[in-house]
CSV table of C-alpha atoms in Angstrom, one decimal:
chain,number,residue,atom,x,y,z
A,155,UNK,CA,-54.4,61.1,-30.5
A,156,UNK,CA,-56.6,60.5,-33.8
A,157,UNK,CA,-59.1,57.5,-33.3
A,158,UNK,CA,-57.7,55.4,-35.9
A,159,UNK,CA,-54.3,55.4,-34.5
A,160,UNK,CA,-55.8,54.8,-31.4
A,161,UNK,CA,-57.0,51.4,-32.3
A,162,UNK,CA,-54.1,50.7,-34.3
A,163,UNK,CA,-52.2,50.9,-30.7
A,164,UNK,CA,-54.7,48.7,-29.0
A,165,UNK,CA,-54.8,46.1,-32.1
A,166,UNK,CA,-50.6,45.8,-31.5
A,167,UNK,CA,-51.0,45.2,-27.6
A,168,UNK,CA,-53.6,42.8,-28.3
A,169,UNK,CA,-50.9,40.9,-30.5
A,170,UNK,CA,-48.3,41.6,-28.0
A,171,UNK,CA,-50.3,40.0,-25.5
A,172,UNK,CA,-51.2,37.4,-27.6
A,173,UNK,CA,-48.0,36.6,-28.7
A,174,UNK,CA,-46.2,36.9,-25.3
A,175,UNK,CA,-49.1,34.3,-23.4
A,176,UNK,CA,-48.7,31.6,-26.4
A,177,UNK,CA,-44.9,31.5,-25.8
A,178,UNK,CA,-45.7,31.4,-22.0
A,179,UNK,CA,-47.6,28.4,-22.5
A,180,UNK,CA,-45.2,26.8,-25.0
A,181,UNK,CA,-42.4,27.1,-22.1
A,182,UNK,CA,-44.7,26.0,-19.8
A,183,UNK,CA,-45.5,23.1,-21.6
A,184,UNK,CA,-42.8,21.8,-23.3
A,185,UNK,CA,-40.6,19.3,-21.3
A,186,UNK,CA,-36.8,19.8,-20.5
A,187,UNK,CA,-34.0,17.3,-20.6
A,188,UNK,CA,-32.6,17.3,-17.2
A,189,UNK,CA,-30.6,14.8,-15.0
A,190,UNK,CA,-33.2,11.9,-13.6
A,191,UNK,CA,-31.8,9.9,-11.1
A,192,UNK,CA,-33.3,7.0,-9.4
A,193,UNK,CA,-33.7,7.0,-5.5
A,194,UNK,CA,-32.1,3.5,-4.5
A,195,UNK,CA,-30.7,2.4,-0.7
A,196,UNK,CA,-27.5,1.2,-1.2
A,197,UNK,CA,-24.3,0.8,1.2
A,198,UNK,CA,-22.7,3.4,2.3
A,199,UNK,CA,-19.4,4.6,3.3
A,200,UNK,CA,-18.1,7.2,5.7
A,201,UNK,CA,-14.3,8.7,4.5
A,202,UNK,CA,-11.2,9.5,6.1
A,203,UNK,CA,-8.7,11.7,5.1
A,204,UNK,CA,-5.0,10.3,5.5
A,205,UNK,CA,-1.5,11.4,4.9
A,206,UNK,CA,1.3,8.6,4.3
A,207,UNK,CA,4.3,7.3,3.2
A,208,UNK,CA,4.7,4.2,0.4
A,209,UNK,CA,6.9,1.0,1.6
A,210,UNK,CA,8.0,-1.7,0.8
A,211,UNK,CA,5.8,-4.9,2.4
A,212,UNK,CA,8.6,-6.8,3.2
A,213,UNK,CA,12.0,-4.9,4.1
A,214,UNK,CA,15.6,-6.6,4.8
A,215,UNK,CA,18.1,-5.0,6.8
A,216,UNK,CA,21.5,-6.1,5.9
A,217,UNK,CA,24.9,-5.8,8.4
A,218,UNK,CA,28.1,-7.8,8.8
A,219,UNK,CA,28.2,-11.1,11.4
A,220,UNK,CA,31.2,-9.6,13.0
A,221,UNK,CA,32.7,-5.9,13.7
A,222,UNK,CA,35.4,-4.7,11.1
A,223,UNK,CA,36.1,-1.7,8.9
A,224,UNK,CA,34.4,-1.3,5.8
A,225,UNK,CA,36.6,-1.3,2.5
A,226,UNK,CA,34.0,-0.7,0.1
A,227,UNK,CA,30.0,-0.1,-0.5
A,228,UNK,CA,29.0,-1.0,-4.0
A,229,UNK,CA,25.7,0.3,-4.1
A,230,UNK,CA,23.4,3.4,-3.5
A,231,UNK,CA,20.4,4.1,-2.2
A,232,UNK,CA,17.6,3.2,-5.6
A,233,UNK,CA,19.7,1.1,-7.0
A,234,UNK,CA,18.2,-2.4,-7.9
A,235,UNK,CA,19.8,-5.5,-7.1
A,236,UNK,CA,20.1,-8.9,-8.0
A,237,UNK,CA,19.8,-11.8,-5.8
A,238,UNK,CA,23.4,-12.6,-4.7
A,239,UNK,CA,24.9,-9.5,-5.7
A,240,UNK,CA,27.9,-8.1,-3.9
A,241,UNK,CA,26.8,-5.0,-1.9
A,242,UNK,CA,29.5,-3.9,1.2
A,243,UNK,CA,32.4,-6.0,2.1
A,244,UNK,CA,35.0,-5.8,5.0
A,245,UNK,CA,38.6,-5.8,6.2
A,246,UNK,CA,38.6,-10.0,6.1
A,247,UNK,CA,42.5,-10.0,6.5
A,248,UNK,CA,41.9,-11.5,10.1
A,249,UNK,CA,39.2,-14.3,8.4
A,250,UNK,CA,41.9,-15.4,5.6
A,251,UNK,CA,44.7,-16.0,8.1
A,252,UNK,CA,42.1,-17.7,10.2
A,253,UNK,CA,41.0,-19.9,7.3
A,254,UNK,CA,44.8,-20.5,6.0
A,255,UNK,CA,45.4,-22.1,9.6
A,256,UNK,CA,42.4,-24.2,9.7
A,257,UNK,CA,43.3,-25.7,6.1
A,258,UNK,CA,46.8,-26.5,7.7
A,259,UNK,CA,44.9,-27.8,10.8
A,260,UNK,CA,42.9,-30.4,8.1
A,261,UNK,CA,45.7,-31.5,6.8
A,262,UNK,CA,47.6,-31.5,9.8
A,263,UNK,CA,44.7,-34.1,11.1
A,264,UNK,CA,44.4,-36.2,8.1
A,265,UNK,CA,47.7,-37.1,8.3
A,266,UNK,CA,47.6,-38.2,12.3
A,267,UNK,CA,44.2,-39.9,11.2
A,268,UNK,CA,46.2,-42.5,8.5
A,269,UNK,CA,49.0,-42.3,11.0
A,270,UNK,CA,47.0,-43.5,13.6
A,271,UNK,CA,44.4,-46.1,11.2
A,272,UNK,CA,47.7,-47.8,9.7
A,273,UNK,CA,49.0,-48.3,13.5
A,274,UNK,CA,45.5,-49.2,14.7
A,275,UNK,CA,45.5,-52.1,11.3
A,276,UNK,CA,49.0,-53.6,12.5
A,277,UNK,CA,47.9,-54.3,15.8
A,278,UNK,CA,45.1,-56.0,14.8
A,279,UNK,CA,47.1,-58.1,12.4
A,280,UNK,CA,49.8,-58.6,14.9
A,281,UNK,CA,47.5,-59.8,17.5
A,282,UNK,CA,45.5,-62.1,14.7
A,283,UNK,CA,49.0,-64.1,14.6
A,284,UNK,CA,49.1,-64.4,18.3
A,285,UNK,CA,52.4,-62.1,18.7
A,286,UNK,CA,49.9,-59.5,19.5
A,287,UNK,CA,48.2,-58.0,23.0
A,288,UNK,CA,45.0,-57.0,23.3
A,289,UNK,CA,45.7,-54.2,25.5
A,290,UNK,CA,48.2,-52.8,22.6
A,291,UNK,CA,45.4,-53.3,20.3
A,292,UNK,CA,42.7,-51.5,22.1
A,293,UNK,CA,45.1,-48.5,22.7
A,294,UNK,CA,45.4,-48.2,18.8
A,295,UNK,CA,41.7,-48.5,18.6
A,296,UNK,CA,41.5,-45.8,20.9
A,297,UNK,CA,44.5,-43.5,19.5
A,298,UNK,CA,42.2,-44.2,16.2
A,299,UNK,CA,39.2,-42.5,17.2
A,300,UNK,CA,40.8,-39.8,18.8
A,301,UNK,CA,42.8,-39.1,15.6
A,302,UNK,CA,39.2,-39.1,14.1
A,303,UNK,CA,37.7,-36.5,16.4
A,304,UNK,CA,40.3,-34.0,15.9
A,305,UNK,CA,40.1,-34.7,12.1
A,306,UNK,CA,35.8,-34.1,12.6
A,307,UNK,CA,37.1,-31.0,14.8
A,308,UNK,CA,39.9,-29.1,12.2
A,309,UNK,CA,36.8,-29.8,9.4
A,310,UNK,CA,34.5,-27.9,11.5
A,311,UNK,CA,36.6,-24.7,12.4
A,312,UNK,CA,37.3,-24.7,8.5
A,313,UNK,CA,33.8,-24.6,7.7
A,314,UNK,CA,33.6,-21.7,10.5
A,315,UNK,CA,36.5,-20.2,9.0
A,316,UNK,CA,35.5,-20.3,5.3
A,317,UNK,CA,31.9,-18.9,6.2
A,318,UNK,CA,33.4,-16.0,8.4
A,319,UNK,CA,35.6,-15.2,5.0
A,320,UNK,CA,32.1,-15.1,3.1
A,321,UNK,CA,30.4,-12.8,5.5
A,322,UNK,CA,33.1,-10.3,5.1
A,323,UNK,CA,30.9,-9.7,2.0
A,324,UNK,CA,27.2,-8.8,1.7
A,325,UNK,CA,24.9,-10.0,-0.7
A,326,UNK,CA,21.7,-9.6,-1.9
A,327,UNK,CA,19.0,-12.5,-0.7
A,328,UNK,CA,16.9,-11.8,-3.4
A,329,UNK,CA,16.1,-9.4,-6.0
A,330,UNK,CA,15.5,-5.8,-4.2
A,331,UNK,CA,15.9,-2.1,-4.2
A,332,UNK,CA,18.1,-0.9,-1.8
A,333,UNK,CA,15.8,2.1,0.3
A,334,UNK,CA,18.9,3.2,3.0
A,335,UNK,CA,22.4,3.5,3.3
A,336,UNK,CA,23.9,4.1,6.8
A,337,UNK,CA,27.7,3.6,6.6
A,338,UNK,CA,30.4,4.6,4.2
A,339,UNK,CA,33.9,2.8,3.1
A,340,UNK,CA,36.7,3.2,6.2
A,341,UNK,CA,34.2,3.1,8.9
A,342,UNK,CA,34.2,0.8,11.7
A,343,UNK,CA,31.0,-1.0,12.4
A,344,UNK,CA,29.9,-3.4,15.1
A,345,UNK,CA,28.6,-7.1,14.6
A,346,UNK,CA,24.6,-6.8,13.4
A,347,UNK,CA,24.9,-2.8,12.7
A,348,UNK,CA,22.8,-2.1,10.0
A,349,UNK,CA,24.5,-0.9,6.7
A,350,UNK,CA,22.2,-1.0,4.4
A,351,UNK,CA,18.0,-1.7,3.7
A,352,UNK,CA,16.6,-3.5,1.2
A,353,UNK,CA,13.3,-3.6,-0.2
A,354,UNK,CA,12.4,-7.0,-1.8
A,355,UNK,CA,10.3,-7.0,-5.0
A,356,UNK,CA,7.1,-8.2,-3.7
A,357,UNK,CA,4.3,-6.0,-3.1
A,358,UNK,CA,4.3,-2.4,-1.9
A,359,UNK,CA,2.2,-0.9,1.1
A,360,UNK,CA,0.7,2.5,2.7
A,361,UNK,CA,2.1,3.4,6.0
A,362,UNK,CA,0.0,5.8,7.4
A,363,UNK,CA,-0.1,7.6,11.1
A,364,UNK,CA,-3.4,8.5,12.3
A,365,UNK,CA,-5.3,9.7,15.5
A,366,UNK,CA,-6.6,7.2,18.0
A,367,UNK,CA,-10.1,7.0,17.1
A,368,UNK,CA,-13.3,4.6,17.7
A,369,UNK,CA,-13.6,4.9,14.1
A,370,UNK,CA,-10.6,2.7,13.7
A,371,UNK,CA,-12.0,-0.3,15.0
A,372,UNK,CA,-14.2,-0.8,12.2
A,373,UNK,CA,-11.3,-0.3,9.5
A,374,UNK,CA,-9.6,-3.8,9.4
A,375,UNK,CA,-9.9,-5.1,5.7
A,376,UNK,CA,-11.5,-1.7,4.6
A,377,UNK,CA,-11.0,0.1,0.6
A,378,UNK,CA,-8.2,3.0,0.9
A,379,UNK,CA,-8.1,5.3,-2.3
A,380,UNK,CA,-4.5,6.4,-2.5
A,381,UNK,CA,-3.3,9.5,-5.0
A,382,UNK,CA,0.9,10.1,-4.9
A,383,UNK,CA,1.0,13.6,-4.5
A,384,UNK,CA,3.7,14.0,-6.7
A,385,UNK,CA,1.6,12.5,-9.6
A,386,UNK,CA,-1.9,13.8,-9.1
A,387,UNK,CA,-3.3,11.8,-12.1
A,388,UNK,CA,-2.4,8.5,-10.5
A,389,UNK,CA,-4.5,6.3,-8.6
A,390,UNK,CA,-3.7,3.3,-6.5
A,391,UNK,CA,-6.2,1.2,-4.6
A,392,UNK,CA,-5.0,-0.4,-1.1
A,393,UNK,CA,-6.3,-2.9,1.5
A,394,UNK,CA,-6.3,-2.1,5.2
A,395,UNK,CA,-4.3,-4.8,6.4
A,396,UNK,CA,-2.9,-3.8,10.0
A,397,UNK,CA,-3.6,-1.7,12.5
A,398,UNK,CA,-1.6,-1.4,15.3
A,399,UNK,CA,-2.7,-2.2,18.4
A,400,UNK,CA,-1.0,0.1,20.5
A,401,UNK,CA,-0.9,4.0,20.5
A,402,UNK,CA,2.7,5.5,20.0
A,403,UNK,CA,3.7,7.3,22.9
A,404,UNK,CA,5.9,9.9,21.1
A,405,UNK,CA,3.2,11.0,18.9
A,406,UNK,CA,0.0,9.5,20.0
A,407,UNK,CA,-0.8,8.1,16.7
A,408,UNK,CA,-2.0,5.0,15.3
A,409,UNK,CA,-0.2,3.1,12.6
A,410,UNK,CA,-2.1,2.1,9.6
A,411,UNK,CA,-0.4,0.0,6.8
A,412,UNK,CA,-2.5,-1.1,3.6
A,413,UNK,CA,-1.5,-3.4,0.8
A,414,UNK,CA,-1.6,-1.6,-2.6
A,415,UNK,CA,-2.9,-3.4,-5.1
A,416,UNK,CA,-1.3,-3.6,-8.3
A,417,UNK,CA,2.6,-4.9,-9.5
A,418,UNK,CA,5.5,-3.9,-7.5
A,419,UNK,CA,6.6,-0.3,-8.9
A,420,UNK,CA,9.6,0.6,-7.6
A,421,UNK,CA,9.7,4.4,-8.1
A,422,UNK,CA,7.3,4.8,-6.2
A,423,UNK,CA,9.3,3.8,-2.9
A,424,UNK,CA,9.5,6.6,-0.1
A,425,UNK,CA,6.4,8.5,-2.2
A,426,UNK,CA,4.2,10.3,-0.2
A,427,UNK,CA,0.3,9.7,-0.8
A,428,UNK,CA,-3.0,11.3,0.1
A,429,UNK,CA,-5.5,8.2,1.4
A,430,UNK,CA,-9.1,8.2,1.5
A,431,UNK,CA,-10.3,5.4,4.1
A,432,UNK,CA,-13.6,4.2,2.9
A,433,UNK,CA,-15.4,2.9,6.3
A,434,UNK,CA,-18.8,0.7,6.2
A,435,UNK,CA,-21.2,3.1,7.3
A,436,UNK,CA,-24.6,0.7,6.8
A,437,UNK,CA,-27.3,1.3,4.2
A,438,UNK,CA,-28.9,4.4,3.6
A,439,UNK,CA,-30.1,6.9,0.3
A,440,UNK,CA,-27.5,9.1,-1.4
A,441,UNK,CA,-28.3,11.5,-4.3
A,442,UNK,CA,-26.1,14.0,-6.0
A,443,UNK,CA,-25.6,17.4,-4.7
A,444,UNK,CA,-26.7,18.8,-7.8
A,445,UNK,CA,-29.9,17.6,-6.8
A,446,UNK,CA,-30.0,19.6,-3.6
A,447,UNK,CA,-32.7,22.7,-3.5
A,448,UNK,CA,-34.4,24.4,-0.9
A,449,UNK,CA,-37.8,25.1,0.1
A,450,UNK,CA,-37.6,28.0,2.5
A,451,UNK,CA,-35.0,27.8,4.8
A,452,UNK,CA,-35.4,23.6,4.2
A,453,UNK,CA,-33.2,21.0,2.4
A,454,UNK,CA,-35.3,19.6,-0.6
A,455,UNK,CA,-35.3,18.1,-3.8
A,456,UNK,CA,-37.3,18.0,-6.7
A,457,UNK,CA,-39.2,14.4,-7.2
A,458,UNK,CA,-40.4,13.4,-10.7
A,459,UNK,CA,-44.1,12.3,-10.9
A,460,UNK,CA,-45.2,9.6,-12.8
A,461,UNK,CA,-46.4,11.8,-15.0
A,462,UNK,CA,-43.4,13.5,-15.9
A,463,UNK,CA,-44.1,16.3,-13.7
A,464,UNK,CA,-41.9,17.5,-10.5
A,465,UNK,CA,-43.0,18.7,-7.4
A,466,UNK,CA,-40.9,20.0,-4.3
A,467,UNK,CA,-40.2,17.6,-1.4
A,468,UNK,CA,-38.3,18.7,1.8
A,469,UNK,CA,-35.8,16.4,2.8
A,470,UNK,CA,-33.7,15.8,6.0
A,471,UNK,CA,-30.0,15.5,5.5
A,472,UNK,CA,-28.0,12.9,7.5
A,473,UNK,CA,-24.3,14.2,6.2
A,474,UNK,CA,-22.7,14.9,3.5
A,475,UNK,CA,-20.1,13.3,1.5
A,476,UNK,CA,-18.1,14.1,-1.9
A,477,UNK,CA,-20.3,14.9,-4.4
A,478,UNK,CA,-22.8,13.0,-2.7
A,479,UNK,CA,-25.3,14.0,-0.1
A,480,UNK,CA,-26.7,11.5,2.3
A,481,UNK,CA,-31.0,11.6,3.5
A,482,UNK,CA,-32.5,10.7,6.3
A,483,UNK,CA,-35.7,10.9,5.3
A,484,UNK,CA,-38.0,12.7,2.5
A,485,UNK,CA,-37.7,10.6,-0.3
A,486,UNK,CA,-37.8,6.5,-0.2
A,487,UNK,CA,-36.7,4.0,-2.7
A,488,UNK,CA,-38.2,4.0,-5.9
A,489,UNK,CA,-38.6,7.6,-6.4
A,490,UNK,CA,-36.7,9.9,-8.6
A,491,UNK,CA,-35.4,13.0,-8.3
A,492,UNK,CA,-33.8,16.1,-10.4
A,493,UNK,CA,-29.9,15.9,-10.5
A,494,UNK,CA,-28.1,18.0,-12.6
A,495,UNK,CA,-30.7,21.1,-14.1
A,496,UNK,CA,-32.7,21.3,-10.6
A,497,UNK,CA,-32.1,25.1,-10.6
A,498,UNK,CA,-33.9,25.2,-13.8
A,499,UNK,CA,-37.2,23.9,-11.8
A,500,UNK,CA,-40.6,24.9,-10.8
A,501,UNK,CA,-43.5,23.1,-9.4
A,502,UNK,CA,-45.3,21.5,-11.9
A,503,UNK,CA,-42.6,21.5,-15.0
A,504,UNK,CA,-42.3,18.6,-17.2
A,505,UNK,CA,-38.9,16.8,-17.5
A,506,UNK,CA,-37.4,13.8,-19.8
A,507,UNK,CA,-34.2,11.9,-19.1
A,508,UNK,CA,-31.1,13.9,-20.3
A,509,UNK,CA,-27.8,15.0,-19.3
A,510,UNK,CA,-26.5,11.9,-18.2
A,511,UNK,CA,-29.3,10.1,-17.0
């Protein structure tokens, strides 16, 4: 190659060279916007996973006082109610003969009641004139108050009679949403069977079933998440407010109910939910698992200097949780550390807050 090319070649490398280190030191240099997040010890929570129905806090199960055949069911399961709305009634052929004769039996006794008060008021007269007995007044005295106890006695089996006639019919208590039907019109039922179930208009709950663990002990007044998994943009909150004491023998399960938070929504009766229990779990440091490197075959992060700088720090990891990562040691309140960008790091690069920090 001809000398003067030969330099020309060397003069371009030099550039090259030249060109290539400046821009190393420019990215070297120059700080990058990354997530900074601030190492604090705050409370912690360890989560459950749980699978559950919504109900109704306060149910009402609704039958007939006494055994008959249904004539009619006016309502289906969904449907909302009004308090003292008309929902089943029986066969009350039986009740209205039974209240016809106790009205006859009222009148029957009002009328030996003034029979026996006008012949109780003559023998008192008679005996004020002296033409009197006393014995023949006593006995009127007598048939008097026995006239009145039968009278006392008719007025009570028509107050029996008339109240058997109205539970031939069931009503609503309250307003309610009736959640179960369990008989049909021509069926025979027995005094108390169930027919239908109400749910009154008060407050919903989660009624979950979950294994017997120690975990549970600690759950009474704990935070529930709760997501209806037939609406996965929904979110309810709930309070733990039962757990029951005893295991159930045919599934060896523990029943958890939670009050939801919120108005009464009655479509979402009978909804089935996914539940996150949210248990104290003491104080400790969390940071993002975006913040999560490695230095070797070690858990680190990347902790911001005063400066601006980062350097690695090798961590210890108690657990993990979503989204989150929980230390046990390597990093103490008051630091900061690289969150989102942390794969963009190397010891000794310059960051400034960005990307959400």
């Amino acid at each position: 190659m001809p000398p003067r090319n030969r330099r020309l070649t060397l003069r371009s490398l030099l550039a090259l060279c030249t060109i290539i280190l400046g821009a190393g030191t420019a990215w070297a240099v120059d700080a990058i916007a990354v997530e900074i997040v601030p190492v604090e010890e705050r409370p912690l929570t360890f989560d459950i996973k749980l699978t559950g129905t919504i109900a109704a806090q306060d149910s009402i199960d609704l039958s007939f006082p006494a055994g008959g055949r249904i004539t009619s069911i006016l309502v289906q399961a969904g449907d909302s109610v009004r308090g003292g709305y008309a929902l089943a009634r029986s066969d009350d052929v039986q009740q209205q003969q039974a209240l016809v004769q106790a009205l006859a039996g009222v009148e029957a006794a009002q009328a030996a009641e003034q029979q026996a008060a006008q012949a109780a008021a003559r023998t008192a007269e008679l005996l004020e004139r002296g033409v009197g007995t006393r014995a023949a007044a006593d006995a009127a005295e007598q048939a008097l108050a026995a006239a009145r106890g039968q009278l006392e006695s008719a007025r009570t089996s028509l107050r029996q009679a008339r109240r058997a006639v109205l539970d031939a019919v069931i009503r609503a208590p309250q307003a309610a949403v009736v959640t179960a039907r369990w008989a049909e019109p021509g069926q025979v039922v027995g005094a108390a069977q169930p027919i239908l179930r109400l749910a009154a208009l008060t407050r919903l709950e989660a009624v979950f079933q979950v294994p017997d663990t120690p975990q549970l002990d600690g759950a009474a007044d704990a935070r529930i998440s709760l997501v209806p998994l037939d609406r996965p943009g929904a979110e309810l909150t709930a309070r733990v407010t039962e757990i029951a004491p005893l295991v159930d023998p045919a599934t060896g399960s523990v029943t958890v109910r939670a009050a939801v938070d919120g108005p009464f929504d009655a479509s979402l009766l009978g909804a089935a939910v996914q539940g996150t229990l949210h248990m104290p779990a003491g104080t400790g440091i969390e940071v993002p698992w975006s913040a999560l490197s490695a230095s070797g075959p070690s858990p680190a992060v990347w902790r911001v200097a005063p400066d601006g700088t980062v350097a690695l720090a090798p961590v210890e990891i108690e657990r993990f949780a979503t989204g989150r990562v929980v230390l046990r040691s390597g990093v103490s309140p008051g630091d900061s550390v690289v969150g989102e960008g942390s794969h963009l790091m190397f010891p000794g690069r310059r960051v400034v807050p960005g990307k959400g920090s």
